[in-house]
CSV table of C-alpha atoms and ligand atoms in Angstrom, one decimal:
chain,number,residue,atom,x,y,z
A,1,UNK,CA,187.3,-35.0,13.7
A,2,UNK,CA,190.5,-33.2,14.6
A,3,UNK,CA,190.9,-29.4,15.0
A,4,UNK,CA,192.9,-29.4,11.7
A,5,UNK,CA,190.1,-31.1,9.8
A,6,UNK,CA,187.6,-28.5,11.1
A,7,UNK,CA,189.9,-25.6,10.3
A,8,UNK,CA,190.3,-26.9,6.7
A,9,UNK,CA,186.5,-27.3,6.3
A,10,UNK,CA,185.9,-23.9,7.7
A,11,UNK,CA,188.4,-22.3,5.3
A,12,UNK,CA,186.6,-24.1,2.5
A,13,UNK,CA,183.5,-22.2,3.5
A,14,UNK,CA,181.8,-24.4,6.0
A,15,UNK,CA,180.7,-22.2,8.9
A,16,UNK,CA,179.4,-25.2,10.9
A,17,UNK,CA,182.9,-26.6,11.1
A,18,UNK,CA,183.9,-23.4,12.8
A,19,UNK,CA,181.0,-23.6,15.2
A,20,UNK,CA,182.1,-27.2,16.1
A,21,UNK,CA,185.5,-25.7,16.8
A,22,UNK,CA,184.0,-23.0,19.0
A,23,UNK,CA,181.9,-25.6,20.8
A,24,UNK,CA,185.0,-27.6,21.5
A,25,UNK,CA,187.0,-24.6,22.8
A,26,UNK,CA,184.6,-22.2,24.3
A,27,UNK,CA,184.6,-23.8,27.7
A,28,UNK,CA,188.3,-24.0,28.2
A,29,UNK,CA,188.8,-20.4,26.9
A,30,UNK,CA,186.0,-19.1,29.0
A,31,UNK,CA,187.4,-20.7,32.1
A,32,UNK,CA,190.9,-19.4,31.3
A,33,UNK,CA,189.7,-15.8,30.9
A,34,UNK,CA,187.4,-16.1,34.0
A,35,UNK,CA,190.3,-17.1,36.2
A,36,UNK,CA,192.5,-14.5,34.7
A,37,UNK,CA,190.1,-11.6,35.0
A,38,UNK,CA,188.0,-12.9,38.0
A,39,UNK,CA,184.9,-11.3,36.5
A,40,UNK,CA,182.1,-13.2,34.6
A,41,UNK,CA,181.1,-10.4,32.3
A,42,UNK,CA,184.6,-9.5,31.3
A,43,UNK,CA,185.3,-13.2,30.8
A,44,UNK,CA,182.3,-13.6,28.5
A,45,UNK,CA,183.3,-10.5,26.6
A,46,UNK,CA,186.9,-11.5,26.1
A,47,UNK,CA,185.9,-15.1,25.1
A,48,UNK,CA,183.6,-13.6,22.5
A,49,UNK,CA,186.2,-11.3,21.2
A,50,UNK,CA,188.8,-14.1,21.1
A,51,UNK,CA,186.6,-16.2,18.8
A,52,UNK,CA,185.7,-13.2,16.6
A,53,UNK,CA,189.4,-12.7,16.2
A,54,UNK,CA,190.0,-16.4,15.5
A,55,UNK,CA,187.2,-16.3,12.9
A,56,UNK,CA,188.7,-13.4,11.1
A,57,UNK,CA,192.3,-14.4,11.1
A,58,UNK,CA,192.3,-18.2,11.0
A,59,UNK,CA,193.2,-18.1,7.4
A,60,UNK,CA,196.4,-16.4,8.3
A,61,UNK,CA,197.5,-19.2,10.7
A,62,UNK,CA,200.4,-20.9,8.9
A,63,UNK,CA,200.9,-24.0,11.0
A,64,UNK,CA,197.4,-25.4,11.6
A,65,UNK,CA,198.7,-28.0,14.1
A,66,UNK,CA,199.6,-25.1,16.4
A,67,UNK,CA,196.0,-24.0,16.6
A,68,UNK,CA,195.5,-24.5,20.3
A,69,UNK,CA,198.6,-22.6,21.2
A,70,UNK,CA,197.6,-19.8,18.9
A,71,UNK,CA,194.1,-19.7,20.4
A,72,UNK,CA,195.5,-19.4,23.9
A,73,UNK,CA,197.9,-16.7,22.7
A,74,UNK,CA,194.9,-14.7,21.4
A,75,UNK,CA,193.0,-15.2,24.6
A,76,UNK,CA,196.0,-14.4,26.7
A,77,UNK,CA,196.8,-11.2,24.9
A,78,UNK,CA,193.1,-10.0,25.2
A,79,UNK,CA,193.3,-10.8,28.9
A,80,UNK,CA,196.5,-8.9,29.3
A,81,UNK,CA,195.1,-5.9,27.5
A,82,UNK,CA,191.9,-5.9,29.5
A,83,UNK,CA,193.8,-6.2,32.7
A,84,UNK,CA,196.0,-3.3,31.7
A,85,UNK,CA,193.0,-1.3,30.6
A,86,UNK,CA,191.4,-1.7,34.0
A,87,UNK,CA,194.5,-1.1,36.0
A,88,UNK,CA,192.5,-1.8,39.1
A,89,UNK,CA,195.3,-3.9,40.5
A,90,UNK,CA,196.1,-3.1,44.1
A,91,UNK,CA,197.0,-5.2,47.0
A,92,UNK,CA,193.9,-6.2,49.0
A,93,UNK,CA,194.2,-6.1,52.7
A,94,UNK,CA,192.6,-8.9,54.6
A,95,UNK,CA,189.6,-6.6,55.4
A,96,UNK,CA,189.0,-5.7,51.8
A,97,UNK,CA,189.3,-9.2,50.6
A,98,UNK,CA,186.7,-10.3,53.2
A,99,UNK,CA,184.4,-7.5,52.2
A,100,UNK,CA,185.0,-8.4,48.6
A,101,UNK,CA,183.9,-12.0,48.9
A,102,UNK,CA,181.4,-11.3,51.7
A,103,UNK,CA,182.8,-13.5,54.4
A,104,UNK,CA,183.2,-12.5,57.9
A,105,UNK,CA,185.4,-14.2,60.4
A,106,UNK,CA,185.8,-11.7,63.2
A,107,UNK,CA,182.2,-10.8,63.9
A,108,UNK,CA,180.3,-14.1,63.9
A,109,UNK,CA,177.1,-13.6,65.8
A,110,UNK,CA,175.5,-16.3,67.8
A,111,UNK,CA,171.8,-16.8,68.3
A,112,UNK,CA,171.6,-14.2,71.0
A,113,UNK,CA,173.0,-11.6,68.6
A,114,UNK,CA,176.2,-11.3,70.5
A,115,UNK,CA,179.3,-10.7,68.5
A,116,UNK,CA,181.7,-13.6,68.9
A,117,UNK,CA,185.3,-13.6,68.0
A,118,UNK,CA,186.1,-16.8,66.2
A,119,UNK,CA,188.9,-16.3,63.7
A,120,UNK,CA,189.7,-20.0,63.4
A,121,UNK,CA,186.3,-21.1,62.1
A,122,UNK,CA,186.3,-23.2,59.0
A,123,UNK,CA,185.7,-21.7,55.7
A,124,UNK,CA,182.7,-22.8,53.7
A,125,UNK,CA,183.3,-24.1,50.2
A,126,UNK,CA,182.1,-20.9,48.4
A,127,UNK,CA,184.0,-18.7,50.8
A,128,UNK,CA,187.1,-20.7,50.2
A,129,UNK,CA,186.6,-20.3,46.4
A,130,UNK,CA,186.3,-16.6,46.9
A,131,UNK,CA,189.5,-16.5,49.0
A,132,UNK,CA,191.4,-18.6,46.4
A,133,UNK,CA,190.3,-16.4,43.5
A,134,UNK,CA,191.3,-13.3,45.4
A,135,UNK,CA,194.7,-14.8,46.1
A,136,UNK,CA,195.1,-15.6,42.5
A,137,UNK,CA,194.4,-12.0,41.6
A,138,UNK,CA,197.2,-10.8,43.9
A,139,UNK,CA,200.2,-12.6,42.5
A,140,UNK,CA,202.3,-11.2,39.6
A,141,UNK,CA,200.7,-11.6,36.2
A,142,UNK,CA,203.6,-13.6,34.8
A,143,UNK,CA,203.1,-16.2,37.5
A,144,UNK,CA,199.4,-16.1,37.5
A,145,UNK,CA,199.0,-16.9,33.8
A,146,UNK,CA,201.1,-20.0,34.2
A,147,UNK,CA,199.4,-21.1,37.3
A,148,UNK,CA,196.0,-20.9,35.5
A,149,UNK,CA,197.2,-22.8,32.5
A,150,UNK,CA,198.8,-25.5,34.7
A,151,UNK,CA,196.2,-25.9,37.4
A,152,UNK,CA,193.0,-25.4,35.4
A,153,UNK,CA,193.8,-26.0,31.7
A,154,UNK,CA,195.8,-29.1,32.4
A,155,UNK,CA,198.5,-28.0,30.0
A,156,UNK,CA,202.0,-29.6,30.0
A,157,UNK,CA,204.9,-27.3,30.8
A,158,UNK,CA,206.2,-27.7,27.3
A,159,UNK,CA,202.8,-26.6,25.9
A,160,UNK,CA,202.8,-23.5,28.1
A,161,UNK,CA,206.3,-22.7,27.0
A,162,UNK,CA,205.1,-22.8,23.4
A,163,UNK,CA,202.2,-20.5,24.1
A,164,UNK,CA,204.3,-18.0,26.0
A,165,UNK,CA,207.3,-18.4,23.7
A,166,UNK,CA,209.6,-19.0,26.8
A,167,UNK,CA,212.1,-21.6,27.7
A,168,UNK,CA,210.5,-24.5,29.5
A,169,UNK,CA,212.7,-24.0,32.6
A,170,UNK,CA,211.5,-20.4,32.9
A,171,UNK,CA,207.9,-21.7,32.9
A,172,UNK,CA,208.6,-24.2,35.6
A,173,UNK,CA,210.4,-21.6,37.8
A,174,UNK,CA,207.5,-19.1,37.4
A,175,UNK,CA,205.1,-21.9,38.4
A,176,UNK,CA,207.2,-22.7,41.5
A,177,UNK,CA,207.3,-19.0,42.5
A,178,UNK,CA,203.6,-18.7,41.7
A,179,UNK,CA,202.7,-21.5,44.1
A,180,UNK,CA,204.9,-20.0,46.8
A,181,UNK,CA,203.4,-16.6,46.3
A,182,UNK,CA,199.8,-18.0,46.6
A,183,UNK,CA,200.7,-19.7,49.9
A,184,UNK,CA,202.3,-16.5,51.1
A,185,UNK,CA,199.2,-14.5,50.2
A,186,UNK,CA,197.0,-16.8,52.2
A,187,UNK,CA,199.4,-16.6,55.2
A,188,UNK,CA,199.3,-12.8,54.9
A,189,UNK,CA,195.5,-13.0,55.3
A,190,UNK,CA,196.0,-15.3,58.3
A,191,UNK,CA,194.2,-18.1,56.6
A,192,UNK,CA,195.8,-21.1,58.2
A,193,UNK,CA,195.5,-24.8,57.8
A,194,UNK,CA,192.7,-25.2,60.2
A,195,UNK,CA,190.4,-22.8,58.3
A,196,UNK,CA,191.2,-24.6,55.1
A,197,UNK,CA,189.7,-27.8,56.3
A,198,UNK,CA,186.6,-26.7,54.7
A,199,UNK,CA,183.2,-28.2,54.6
A,200,UNK,CA,182.2,-29.6,51.3
B,1,UNK,CA,221.0,-37.1,43.6
B,2,UNK,CA,221.9,-33.7,45.1
B,3,UNK,CA,219.4,-31.2,46.5
B,4,UNK,CA,219.9,-28.8,43.6
B,5,UNK,CA,219.1,-31.5,41.0
B,6,UNK,CA,216.1,-32.6,43.1
B,7,UNK,CA,214.8,-29.0,43.3
B,8,UNK,CA,214.9,-28.7,39.5
B,9,UNK,CA,212.6,-31.7,39.3
B,10,UNK,CA,210.1,-30.6,41.9
B,11,UNK,CA,207.6,-29.1,39.4
B,12,UNK,CA,207.8,-32.0,37.1
B,13,UNK,CA,207.3,-34.4,40.0
B,14,UNK,CA,204.4,-32.4,41.4
B,15,UNK,CA,202.5,-32.4,38.0
B,16,UNK,CA,203.5,-35.9,37.1
B,17,UNK,CA,205.6,-35.1,34.1
B,18,UNK,CA,208.6,-37.2,35.1
B,19,UNK,CA,209.6,-40.4,33.3
B,20,UNK,CA,209.7,-43.6,35.5
B,21,UNK,CA,213.4,-43.5,36.0
B,22,UNK,CA,213.8,-39.9,37.1
B,23,UNK,CA,210.8,-40.4,39.3
B,24,UNK,CA,212.5,-43.3,41.1
B,25,UNK,CA,215.7,-41.3,41.6
B,26,UNK,CA,213.7,-38.3,42.8
B,27,UNK,CA,211.7,-40.4,45.3
B,28,UNK,CA,214.9,-42.0,46.6
B,29,UNK,CA,216.3,-38.5,47.3
B,30,UNK,CA,213.1,-37.5,49.1
B,31,UNK,CA,213.3,-40.4,51.6
B,32,UNK,CA,216.8,-39.3,52.6
B,33,UNK,CA,216.3,-35.5,52.6
B,34,UNK,CA,213.8,-33.8,55.0
B,35,UNK,CA,214.3,-30.4,53.4
B,36,UNK,CA,213.2,-31.4,49.9
B,37,UNK,CA,210.4,-33.5,51.4
B,38,UNK,CA,209.1,-30.5,53.4
B,39,UNK,CA,209.3,-28.3,50.4
B,40,UNK,CA,207.3,-30.8,48.3
B,41,UNK,CA,204.7,-31.2,51.0
B,42,UNK,CA,204.1,-27.5,51.1
B,43,UNK,CA,203.9,-27.1,47.3
B,44,UNK,CA,201.6,-30.1,47.2
B,45,UNK,CA,199.2,-28.6,49.7
B,46,UNK,CA,199.0,-25.3,47.7
B,47,UNK,CA,198.5,-27.2,44.5
B,48,UNK,CA,195.7,-29.4,45.9
B,49,UNK,CA,194.0,-26.4,47.4
B,50,UNK,CA,194.0,-24.3,44.2
B,51,UNK,CA,193.3,-27.1,41.8
B,52,UNK,CA,190.0,-27.6,43.6
B,53,UNK,CA,188.6,-24.3,42.2
B,54,UNK,CA,185.7,-25.5,40.1
B,55,UNK,CA,185.4,-25.3,36.3
B,56,UNK,CA,182.5,-23.0,35.3
B,57,UNK,CA,180.1,-23.8,32.5
B,58,UNK,CA,179.7,-20.9,30.1
B,59,UNK,CA,176.2,-19.5,30.3
B,60,UNK,CA,175.9,-18.9,26.6
B,61,UNK,CA,176.9,-20.7,23.5
B,62,UNK,CA,178.6,-18.8,20.7
B,63,UNK,CA,177.4,-19.5,17.2
B,64,UNK,CA,178.8,-17.9,14.1
B,65,UNK,CA,176.7,-17.4,11.1
B,66,UNK,CA,179.1,-16.2,8.4
B,67,UNK,CA,181.7,-18.0,6.3
B,68,UNK,CA,185.2,-16.9,5.9
B,69,UNK,CA,186.7,-15.1,2.9
B,70,UNK,CA,183.4,-13.6,1.9
B,71,UNK,CA,183.0,-9.9,2.0
B,72,UNK,CA,180.1,-8.6,3.9
B,73,UNK,CA,178.5,-7.7,0.7
B,74,UNK,CA,178.5,-11.1,-1.0
B,75,UNK,CA,177.5,-12.7,2.2
B,76,UNK,CA,174.6,-10.5,2.7
B,77,UNK,CA,173.4,-10.5,-0.8
B,78,UNK,CA,173.0,-14.2,-0.7
B,79,UNK,CA,169.7,-15.5,0.7
B,80,UNK,CA,170.7,-17.0,4.0
B,81,UNK,CA,170.7,-20.8,3.5
B,82,UNK,CA,169.2,-22.5,6.4
B,83,UNK,CA,169.5,-20.9,9.7
B,84,UNK,CA,172.1,-22.8,11.6
B,85,UNK,CA,170.3,-22.8,14.9
B,86,UNK,CA,167.8,-25.1,13.4
B,87,UNK,CA,170.3,-27.9,13.3
B,88,UNK,CA,171.7,-27.4,16.8
B,89,UNK,CA,170.1,-28.7,19.9
B,90,UNK,CA,171.0,-26.9,23.1
B,91,UNK,CA,170.8,-27.7,26.7
B,92,UNK,CA,168.1,-26.1,28.8
B,93,UNK,CA,169.3,-22.9,30.5
B,94,UNK,CA,172.2,-22.5,28.1
B,95,UNK,CA,171.8,-19.3,26.2
B,96,UNK,CA,172.9,-19.0,22.6
B,97,UNK,CA,174.7,-16.0,21.2
B,98,UNK,CA,174.7,-15.8,17.5
B,99,UNK,CA,177.5,-13.8,16.1
B,100,UNK,CA,176.9,-12.6,12.6
B,101,UNK,CA,180.3,-11.5,11.6
B,102,UNK,CA,180.3,-9.4,8.5
B,103,UNK,CA,183.9,-8.6,7.7
B,104,UNK,CA,184.2,-7.8,11.4
B,105,UNK,CA,182.3,-4.6,10.7
B,106,UNK,CA,179.0,-5.4,12.3
B,107,UNK,CA,178.3,-7.7,15.0
B,108,UNK,CA,174.8,-8.9,15.5
B,109,UNK,CA,174.0,-11.0,18.5
B,110,UNK,CA,170.9,-13.0,19.0
B,111,UNK,CA,170.5,-14.4,22.4
B,112,UNK,CA,168.0,-16.9,23.7
B,113,UNK,CA,167.9,-18.0,27.2
B,114,UNK,CA,165.4,-18.4,30.1
B,115,UNK,CA,165.0,-14.7,30.4
B,116,UNK,CA,163.9,-14.6,26.8
B,117,UNK,CA,165.0,-13.5,23.5
B,118,UNK,CA,167.4,-10.6,22.9
B,119,UNK,CA,168.9,-8.9,19.8
B,120,UNK,CA,171.9,-6.7,20.0
B,121,UNK,CA,173.8,-5.1,17.3
B,122,UNK,CA,176.8,-2.9,17.4
B,123,UNK,CA,179.1,-1.2,15.0
B,124,UNK,CA,182.8,-1.2,15.6
B,125,UNK,CA,183.6,2.5,15.5
B,126,UNK,CA,187.2,2.3,14.4
B,127,UNK,CA,186.2,0.5,11.3
B,128,UNK,CA,183.2,2.6,10.4
B,129,UNK,CA,185.1,5.9,10.5
B,130,UNK,CA,186.8,5.0,7.2
B,131,UNK,CA,183.5,4.6,5.4
B,132,UNK,CA,181.3,7.3,4.0
B,133,UNK,CA,177.9,7.7,5.7
B,134,UNK,CA,176.1,6.6,2.5
B,135,UNK,CA,177.9,3.3,2.5
B,136,UNK,CA,177.4,2.8,6.1
B,137,UNK,CA,173.7,3.5,5.7
B,138,UNK,CA,173.5,1.1,2.8
B,139,UNK,CA,175.3,-1.6,4.7
B,140,UNK,CA,173.2,-1.1,7.8
B,141,UNK,CA,170.0,-1.3,5.8
B,142,UNK,CA,171.2,-4.5,4.1
B,143,UNK,CA,172.2,-6.0,7.4
B,144,UNK,CA,168.8,-5.1,8.9
B,145,UNK,CA,167.0,-6.7,6.0
B,146,UNK,CA,168.9,-9.9,6.3
B,147,UNK,CA,168.4,-9.8,10.0
B,148,UNK,CA,164.7,-10.0,9.3
B,149,UNK,CA,165.2,-13.2,7.5
B,150,UNK,CA,167.2,-14.6,10.4
B,151,UNK,CA,164.6,-13.5,12.9
B,152,UNK,CA,161.8,-14.9,10.9
B,153,UNK,CA,163.5,-18.2,10.6
B,154,UNK,CA,164.5,-18.2,14.2
B,155,UNK,CA,161.0,-17.4,15.4
B,156,UNK,CA,159.5,-20.0,13.1
B,157,UNK,CA,162.0,-22.6,14.4
B,158,UNK,CA,161.3,-21.6,18.0
B,159,UNK,CA,157.5,-21.7,17.4
B,160,UNK,CA,157.7,-25.3,16.1
B,161,UNK,CA,160.0,-26.2,18.9
B,162,UNK,CA,158.1,-24.9,21.8
B,163,UNK,CA,154.6,-23.3,21.3
B,164,UNK,CA,154.1,-22.4,24.9
B,165,UNK,CA,157.4,-20.7,25.4
B,166,UNK,CA,156.9,-18.5,22.4
B,167,UNK,CA,154.4,-16.1,24.1
B,168,UNK,CA,156.8,-15.3,26.9
B,169,UNK,CA,159.6,-15.0,24.5
B,170,UNK,CA,157.8,-12.6,22.2
B,171,UNK,CA,156.7,-10.4,25.1
B,172,UNK,CA,160.3,-10.0,26.2
B,173,UNK,CA,161.4,-9.6,22.7
B,174,UNK,CA,159.1,-6.7,22.2
B,175,UNK,CA,160.5,-5.0,25.3
B,176,UNK,CA,164.0,-5.8,24.0
B,177,UNK,CA,163.1,-4.1,20.7
B,178,UNK,CA,162.2,-0.9,22.4
B,179,UNK,CA,165.4,-1.0,24.4
B,180,UNK,CA,167.3,-1.9,21.3
B,181,UNK,CA,165.9,1.0,19.4
B,182,UNK,CA,167.2,3.4,22.0
B,183,UNK,CA,170.5,1.7,22.2
B,184,UNK,CA,171.1,1.7,18.5
B,185,UNK,CA,170.2,5.4,18.2
B,186,UNK,CA,172.9,6.1,20.8
B,187,UNK,CA,175.4,3.8,19.2
B,188,UNK,CA,175.2,5.2,15.8
B,189,UNK,CA,175.7,8.7,16.9
B,190,UNK,CA,176.9,11.6,14.9
B,191,UNK,CA,177.0,11.7,11.1
B,192,UNK,CA,174.5,8.9,10.6
B,193,UNK,CA,171.2,10.6,10.6
B,194,UNK,CA,170.2,8.9,7.4
B,195,UNK,CA,170.6,5.5,9.1
B,196,UNK,CA,168.2,6.4,11.8
B,197,UNK,CA,165.3,6.7,9.4
B,198,UNK,CA,166.0,3.3,7.8
B,199,UNK,CA,166.4,1.9,11.2
B,200,UNK,CA,163.1,3.1,12.4
B,201,UNK,CA,161.4,1.7,9.3
B,202,UNK,CA,163.2,-1.6,9.9
B,203,UNK,CA,162.1,-1.6,13.5
B,204,UNK,CA,158.5,-1.2,12.3
B,205,UNK,CA,159.0,-4.2,10.2
B,206,UNK,CA,160.3,-6.1,13.1
B,207,UNK,CA,157.2,-5.2,15.1
B,208,UNK,CA,155.0,-6.2,12.2
B,209,UNK,CA,156.9,-9.5,12.1
B,210,UNK,CA,156.2,-10.1,15.7
B,211,UNK,CA,152.5,-9.2,15.2
B,212,UNK,CA,152.3,-11.7,12.3
B,213,UNK,CA,153.8,-14.4,14.4
B,214,UNK,CA,151.5,-13.6,17.2
B,215,UNK,CA,148.5,-13.8,14.9
B,216,UNK,CA,149.6,-17.0,13.4
B,217,UNK,CA,149.8,-18.5,16.8
B,218,UNK,CA,146.3,-17.5,17.9
C,301,LIG,ZN1,217.2,-32.5,49.2
């Protein structure tokens, strides 16, 4: 059954149709908000708020075929508000980032308890994930939201343009600068290619 | 193809959104231009690195239990049909959050996961300020009453579903009730003293309900 069928059934009073819709979209929206806000509790909260909003205003959506763009718009606006509300954005230094994700490259200790300087060691998978998430949090919001939609939601540029109400070339150019900014951020933290050959 | 043209196709190429012809042209340019090739390599590495961040499974499943276009009042005056949870199977370890949306005024959450059974209810303050305390009290009482029906159905369903799990669940549910009572009192705050009384009596009913289920089980 398509989203449009489900929306129509819901508007006819079938709450289970709405729950099917939620079941279908909860995971993508949760992952979107999680990558945007980099905090599980906030992501849960925003996902819930997004669907409550959808529940109460779905009747007002004129073009039902634009449901998914509309849904992303709601989630995005909630994320932007939340992010503004927190205003905790600041540039992490390498030290802070390390502390934040709990990884330590400069003070590896060997079995004898001696501190060993080994900056070029490989990152473990979960350390790498922490580094990537931290880097994502550092780039400008307007690039970040597009990177998330492209890399993790698998949306086409034209779909992202519709969600953001921007020309498609603007979307592509922000994506380009977003990727560059991410790379720059890793370089700033001295995370080089060798470290990125992580162990799976 | 010139470098400028090629650059404008970089993103499309990277994310495979080029048609076959433009793709051919672009690749031809790449073979003859080290600059564009280097740029593409660099972008590809970043793309590959970041795309590997895993997708996360939500820990809880949201379930709505109210139809659209019905006011809270008509919705809550109706006997609740069949509790929707009964029809929905769920994966182990996945919690369920039931959102009982009543004109977006009240938001009841029923949660069930490995750690047990939890009930949370909150009022949205910006909405309630427009209503008189009497109406608020009446609404809350009504909501509470209906919640009992839901809880009873839910517990019955769970009992059938898993006899052994129920004891554990009820134990944590009782704890949750106590916590809930304190939370609700704080939430409701000023101007709603009348609600507190009805709330306490409702909570006693909840506790009675739990005892009954317990007895039935033994
Ligand atoms: Zn070139």
